[in-house]
């Protein structure tokens, strides 16, 4: 797999969809986007969902905030990005998972693919965030706009995925995310 081309394809698709979304919603403040719903089994890997949210769509119920819970965001799945990336995921399946014949080979293939995919998606998050901060996605995106991996389904791994997907210099500029990460690491 050409991971550089894979990352560029995700970056370009994500930037395009976020630009279109910001343009379609003037007056709304998009504060972030996140990749979630990562899926892989011994047979296939599917594209994760790209989600986006606005400040107005954040809710608090019984002390629980939806700020960093992509399944509860206004746009929890931006289908255009997943659809655009489907051919890449078919190639990942064919390259990593299809050749594995035994359970041991499947486990090794799953582990290798998960590690490589996590690294690539973290790089994509950083690249889209950088592009947004240069003003090259949409002028309405605020200075603290960030793209991050928020994969609550991975439990103890979520904090590490956040750290991997957000440049350490960026984290202090998004205090709510820094606080969320601190809380995750304390539990």
mmCIF file of C-alpha atoms in Angstrom:
data_model
loop_
_atom_site.group_PDB
_atom_site.id
_atom_site.type_symbol
_atom_site.label_atom_id
_atom_site.label_comp_id
_atom_site.label_asym_id
_atom_site.label_seq_id
_atom_site.Cartn_x
_atom_site.Cartn_y
_atom_site.Cartn_z
ATOM 1 C CA UNK A 1 0.000 0.000 0.000
ATOM 2 C CA UNK A 2 1.214 3.448 -0.843
ATOM 3 C CA UNK A 3 0.384 5.019 2.523
ATOM 4 C CA UNK A 4 1.424 8.489 1.355
ATOM 5 C CA UNK A 5 -1.107 8.381 -1.483
ATOM 6 C CA UNK A 6 -3.707 6.922 0.899
ATOM 7 C CA UNK A 7 -3.184 9.795 3.353
ATOM 8 C CA UNK A 8 -3.346 12.364 0.548
ATOM 9 C CA UNK A 9 -6.608 10.875 -0.730
ATOM 10 C CA UNK A 10 -8.151 11.067 2.759
ATOM 11 C CA UNK A 11 -6.808 14.599 3.243
ATOM 12 C CA UNK A 12 -8.177 15.846 -0.062
ATOM 13 C CA UNK A 13 -11.545 14.164 0.413
ATOM 14 C CA UNK A 14 -11.869 15.366 4.021
ATOM 15 C CA UNK A 15 -10.904 18.953 3.162
ATOM 16 C CA UNK A 16 -13.351 19.036 0.268
ATOM 17 C CA UNK A 17 -16.261 17.709 2.358
ATOM 18 C CA UNK A 18 -15.510 20.049 5.281
ATOM 19 C CA UNK A 19 -15.238 23.008 2.907
ATOM 20 C CA UNK A 20 -18.588 22.154 1.344
ATOM 21 C CA UNK A 21 -20.148 21.717 4.780
ATOM 22 C CA UNK A 22 -18.846 25.061 6.067
ATOM 23 C CA UNK A 23 -20.028 26.800 2.892
ATOM 24 C CA UNK A 24 -23.482 25.219 3.174
ATOM 25 C CA UNK A 25 -23.876 26.352 6.796
ATOM 26 C CA UNK A 26 -22.954 30.042 6.955
ATOM 27 C CA UNK A 27 -23.195 31.484 10.411
ATOM 28 C CA UNK A 28 -22.587 28.151 12.128
ATOM 29 C CA UNK A 29 -19.302 27.605 13.939
ATOM 30 C CA UNK A 30 -17.716 24.247 13.118
ATOM 31 C CA UNK A 31 -15.324 23.561 15.980
ATOM 32 C CA UNK A 32 -14.014 20.212 14.896
ATOM 33 C CA UNK A 33 -14.188 16.996 12.963
ATOM 34 C CA UNK A 34 -13.374 13.475 14.027
ATOM 35 C CA UNK A 35 -12.803 10.040 12.640
ATOM 36 C CA UNK A 36 -14.712 7.287 14.426
ATOM 37 C CA UNK A 37 -16.438 3.958 13.763
ATOM 38 C CA UNK A 38 -13.273 2.132 12.760
ATOM 39 C CA UNK A 39 -14.166 -1.384 11.585
ATOM 40 C CA UNK A 40 -11.974 -4.321 10.738
ATOM 41 C CA UNK A 41 -12.402 -8.059 11.107
ATOM 42 C CA UNK A 42 -10.576 -11.020 9.638
ATOM 43 C CA UNK A 43 -12.313 -10.534 6.290
ATOM 44 C CA UNK A 44 -12.408 -6.784 5.568
ATOM 45 C CA UNK A 45 -11.584 -3.271 6.692
ATOM 46 C CA UNK A 46 -14.065 -0.459 6.103
ATOM 47 C CA UNK A 47 -13.486 3.311 6.006
ATOM 48 C CA UNK A 48 -14.016 5.039 9.321
ATOM 49 C CA UNK A 49 -16.674 7.721 9.491
ATOM 50 C CA UNK A 50 -15.734 11.382 9.360
ATOM 51 C CA UNK A 51 -18.008 13.461 11.601
ATOM 52 C CA UNK A 52 -18.273 17.203 12.191
ATOM 53 C CA UNK A 53 -20.039 19.353 14.741
ATOM 54 C CA UNK A 54 -20.942 22.929 15.518
ATOM 55 C CA UNK A 55 -20.895 24.773 18.802
ATOM 56 C CA UNK A 56 -24.688 25.114 18.667
ATOM 57 C CA UNK A 57 -25.113 21.330 18.418
ATOM 58 C CA UNK A 58 -23.187 20.556 21.635
ATOM 59 C CA UNK A 59 -25.538 19.472 24.418
ATOM 60 C CA UNK A 60 -25.083 18.700 28.077
ATOM 61 C CA UNK A 61 -27.369 16.202 29.761
ATOM 62 C CA UNK A 62 -26.844 15.160 33.365
ATOM 63 C CA UNK A 63 -23.234 16.381 33.338
ATOM 64 C CA UNK A 64 -22.439 14.546 30.097
ATOM 65 C CA UNK A 65 -21.321 16.626 27.113
ATOM 66 C CA UNK A 66 -21.631 15.606 23.483
ATOM 67 C CA UNK A 67 -18.643 17.814 22.506
ATOM 68 C CA UNK A 68 -16.335 14.828 21.932
ATOM 69 C CA UNK A 69 -18.916 12.144 21.130
ATOM 70 C CA UNK A 70 -19.104 11.940 17.314
ATOM 71 C CA UNK A 71 -22.081 9.541 17.210
ATOM 72 C CA UNK A 72 -24.124 12.353 18.786
ATOM 73 C CA UNK A 73 -22.871 15.148 16.517
ATOM 74 C CA UNK A 74 -24.948 17.035 14.011
ATOM 75 C CA UNK A 75 -23.116 15.294 11.140
ATOM 76 C CA UNK A 76 -22.104 11.971 12.655
ATOM 77 C CA UNK A 77 -21.245 10.385 9.302
ATOM 78 C CA UNK A 78 -20.237 12.419 6.257
ATOM 79 C CA UNK A 79 -20.882 9.694 3.693
ATOM 80 C CA UNK A 80 -19.080 11.421 0.842
ATOM 81 C CA UNK A 81 -15.671 10.826 2.432
ATOM 82 C CA UNK A 82 -16.305 7.158 3.212
ATOM 83 C CA UNK A 83 -17.709 6.595 -0.268
ATOM 84 C CA UNK A 84 -14.693 8.245 -1.887
ATOM 85 C CA UNK A 85 -12.298 6.110 0.142
ATOM 86 C CA UNK A 86 -14.024 2.739 -0.391
ATOM 87 C CA UNK A 87 -11.701 1.657 -3.239
ATOM 88 C CA UNK A 88 -8.691 2.247 -0.991
ATOM 89 C CA UNK A 89 -10.207 0.027 1.697
ATOM 90 C CA UNK A 90 -10.913 -2.705 -0.822
ATOM 91 C CA UNK A 91 -7.196 -2.613 -1.684
ATOM 92 C CA UNK A 92 -6.248 -2.744 2.007
ATOM 93 C CA UNK A 93 -8.485 -5.783 2.445
ATOM 94 C CA UNK A 94 -6.937 -7.491 -0.571
ATOM 95 C CA UNK A 95 -3.370 -6.655 0.439
ATOM 96 C CA UNK A 96 -3.488 -7.373 4.155
ATOM 97 C CA UNK A 97 -6.411 -9.629 5.000
ATOM 98 C CA UNK A 98 -7.203 -11.763 1.957
ATOM 99 C CA UNK A 99 -3.823 -13.570 1.871
ATOM 100 C CA UNK A 100 -4.073 -14.656 5.537
ATOM 101 C CA UNK A 101 -5.049 -18.338 5.549
ATOM 102 C CA UNK A 102 -4.578 -19.416 9.152
ATOM 103 C CA UNK A 103 -5.805 -17.845 12.361
ATOM 104 C CA UNK A 104 -2.227 -16.933 13.280
ATOM 105 C CA UNK A 105 -1.741 -15.229 9.906
ATOM 106 C CA UNK A 106 -5.074 -13.429 10.291
ATOM 107 C CA UNK A 107 -4.120 -12.136 13.740
ATOM 108 C CA UNK A 108 -0.754 -10.930 12.441
ATOM 109 C CA UNK A 109 -2.387 -9.283 9.417
ATOM 110 C CA UNK A 110 -5.030 -7.585 11.587
ATOM 111 C CA UNK A 111 -2.394 -6.266 13.983
ATOM 112 C CA UNK A 112 -0.161 -4.974 11.185
ATOM 113 C CA UNK A 113 -3.071 -3.356 9.361
ATOM 114 C CA UNK A 114 -4.484 -1.750 12.507
ATOM 115 C CA UNK A 115 -1.113 -0.234 13.431
ATOM 116 C CA UNK A 116 -0.448 1.073 9.910
ATOM 117 C CA UNK A 117 -4.006 2.381 9.530
ATOM 118 C CA UNK A 118 -3.961 4.146 12.924
ATOM 119 C CA UNK A 119 -0.710 5.881 12.003
ATOM 120 C CA UNK A 120 -2.044 6.915 8.594
ATOM 121 C CA UNK A 121 -5.309 8.255 10.047
ATOM 122 C CA UNK A 122 -3.417 10.195 12.722
ATOM 123 C CA UNK A 123 -1.316 11.765 9.965
ATOM 124 C CA UNK A 124 -4.506 12.626 8.058
ATOM 125 C CA UNK A 125 -5.950 14.358 11.131
ATOM 126 C CA UNK A 126 -2.830 16.464 11.569
ATOM 127 C CA UNK A 127 -2.693 17.332 7.865
ATOM 128 C CA UNK A 128 -6.342 18.426 7.683
ATOM 129 C CA UNK A 129 -5.948 20.468 10.869
ATOM 130 C CA UNK A 130 -2.868 22.176 9.420
ATOM 131 C CA UNK A 131 -4.704 22.910 6.174
ATOM 132 C CA UNK A 132 -7.606 24.396 8.153
ATOM 133 C CA UNK A 133 -5.253 26.610 10.150
ATOM 134 C CA UNK A 134 -3.700 27.944 6.966
ATOM 135 C CA UNK A 135 -7.221 28.993 5.934
ATOM 136 C CA UNK A 136 -7.226 26.605 2.989
ATOM 137 C CA UNK A 137 -10.469 24.779 3.862
ATOM 138 C CA UNK A 138 -12.900 27.599 4.650
ATOM 139 C CA UNK A 139 -12.487 31.063 6.151
ATOM 140 C CA UNK A 140 -15.230 30.431 8.732
ATOM 141 C CA UNK A 141 -13.288 27.721 10.558
ATOM 142 C CA UNK A 142 -12.102 29.048 13.936
ATOM 143 C CA UNK A 143 -8.447 29.076 15.069
ATOM 144 C CA UNK A 144 -9.098 26.141 17.427
ATOM 145 C CA UNK A 145 -10.599 23.922 14.716
ATOM 146 C CA UNK A 146 -9.151 20.441 15.057
ATOM 147 C CA UNK A 147 -9.534 17.045 13.416
ATOM 148 C CA UNK A 148 -8.976 14.130 15.778
ATOM 149 C CA UNK A 149 -9.541 10.401 16.172
ATOM 150 C CA UNK A 150 -12.325 9.935 18.729
ATOM 151 C CA UNK A 151 -12.854 6.208 18.833
ATOM 152 C CA UNK A 152 -14.647 5.476 22.087
ATOM 153 C CA UNK A 153 -15.205 1.882 20.991
ATOM 154 C CA UNK A 154 -11.491 1.258 21.507
ATOM 155 C CA UNK A 155 -11.732 2.051 25.231
ATOM 156 C CA UNK A 156 -8.286 2.358 26.775
ATOM 157 C CA UNK A 157 -6.739 3.144 23.391
ATOM 158 C CA UNK A 158 -8.765 6.336 22.838
ATOM 159 C CA UNK A 159 -6.416 8.651 24.753
ATOM 160 C CA UNK A 160 -3.426 7.354 22.795
ATOM 161 C CA UNK A 161 -5.275 7.814 19.511
ATOM 162 C CA UNK A 162 -6.112 11.398 20.442
ATOM 163 C CA UNK A 163 -2.490 12.130 21.322
ATOM 164 C CA UNK A 164 -1.325 10.492 18.104
ATOM 165 C CA UNK A 165 -3.782 12.458 15.931
ATOM 166 C CA UNK A 166 -3.325 15.950 17.393
ATOM 167 C CA UNK A 167 -0.025 17.800 17.134
ATOM 168 C CA UNK A 168 1.257 18.397 20.690
ATOM 169 C CA UNK A 169 1.585 22.125 19.923
ATOM 170 C CA UNK A 170 -2.075 22.224 18.884
ATOM 171 C CA UNK A 171 -3.514 20.579 21.988
ATOM 172 C CA UNK A 172 -3.136 23.615 24.301
ATOM 173 C CA UNK A 173 -5.060 25.749 21.788
ATOM 174 C CA UNK A 174 -8.100 23.497 22.239
ATOM 175 C CA UNK A 175 -8.613 23.536 26.025
ATOM 176 C CA UNK A 176 -11.813 21.485 25.917
ATOM 177 C CA UNK A 177 -10.008 18.666 24.094
ATOM 178 C CA UNK A 178 -7.042 18.885 26.461
ATOM 179 C CA UNK A 179 -9.431 18.577 29.415
ATOM 180 C CA UNK A 180 -11.275 15.662 27.808
ATOM 181 C CA UNK A 181 -7.940 13.913 27.233
ATOM 182 C CA UNK A 182 -6.891 14.557 30.832
ATOM 183 C CA UNK A 183 -10.125 12.990 32.064
ATOM 184 C CA UNK A 184 -9.649 9.961 29.823
ATOM 185 C CA UNK A 185 -6.123 9.438 31.090
ATOM 186 C CA UNK A 186 -7.230 9.655 34.719
ATOM 187 C CA UNK A 187 -9.792 6.889 34.387
#
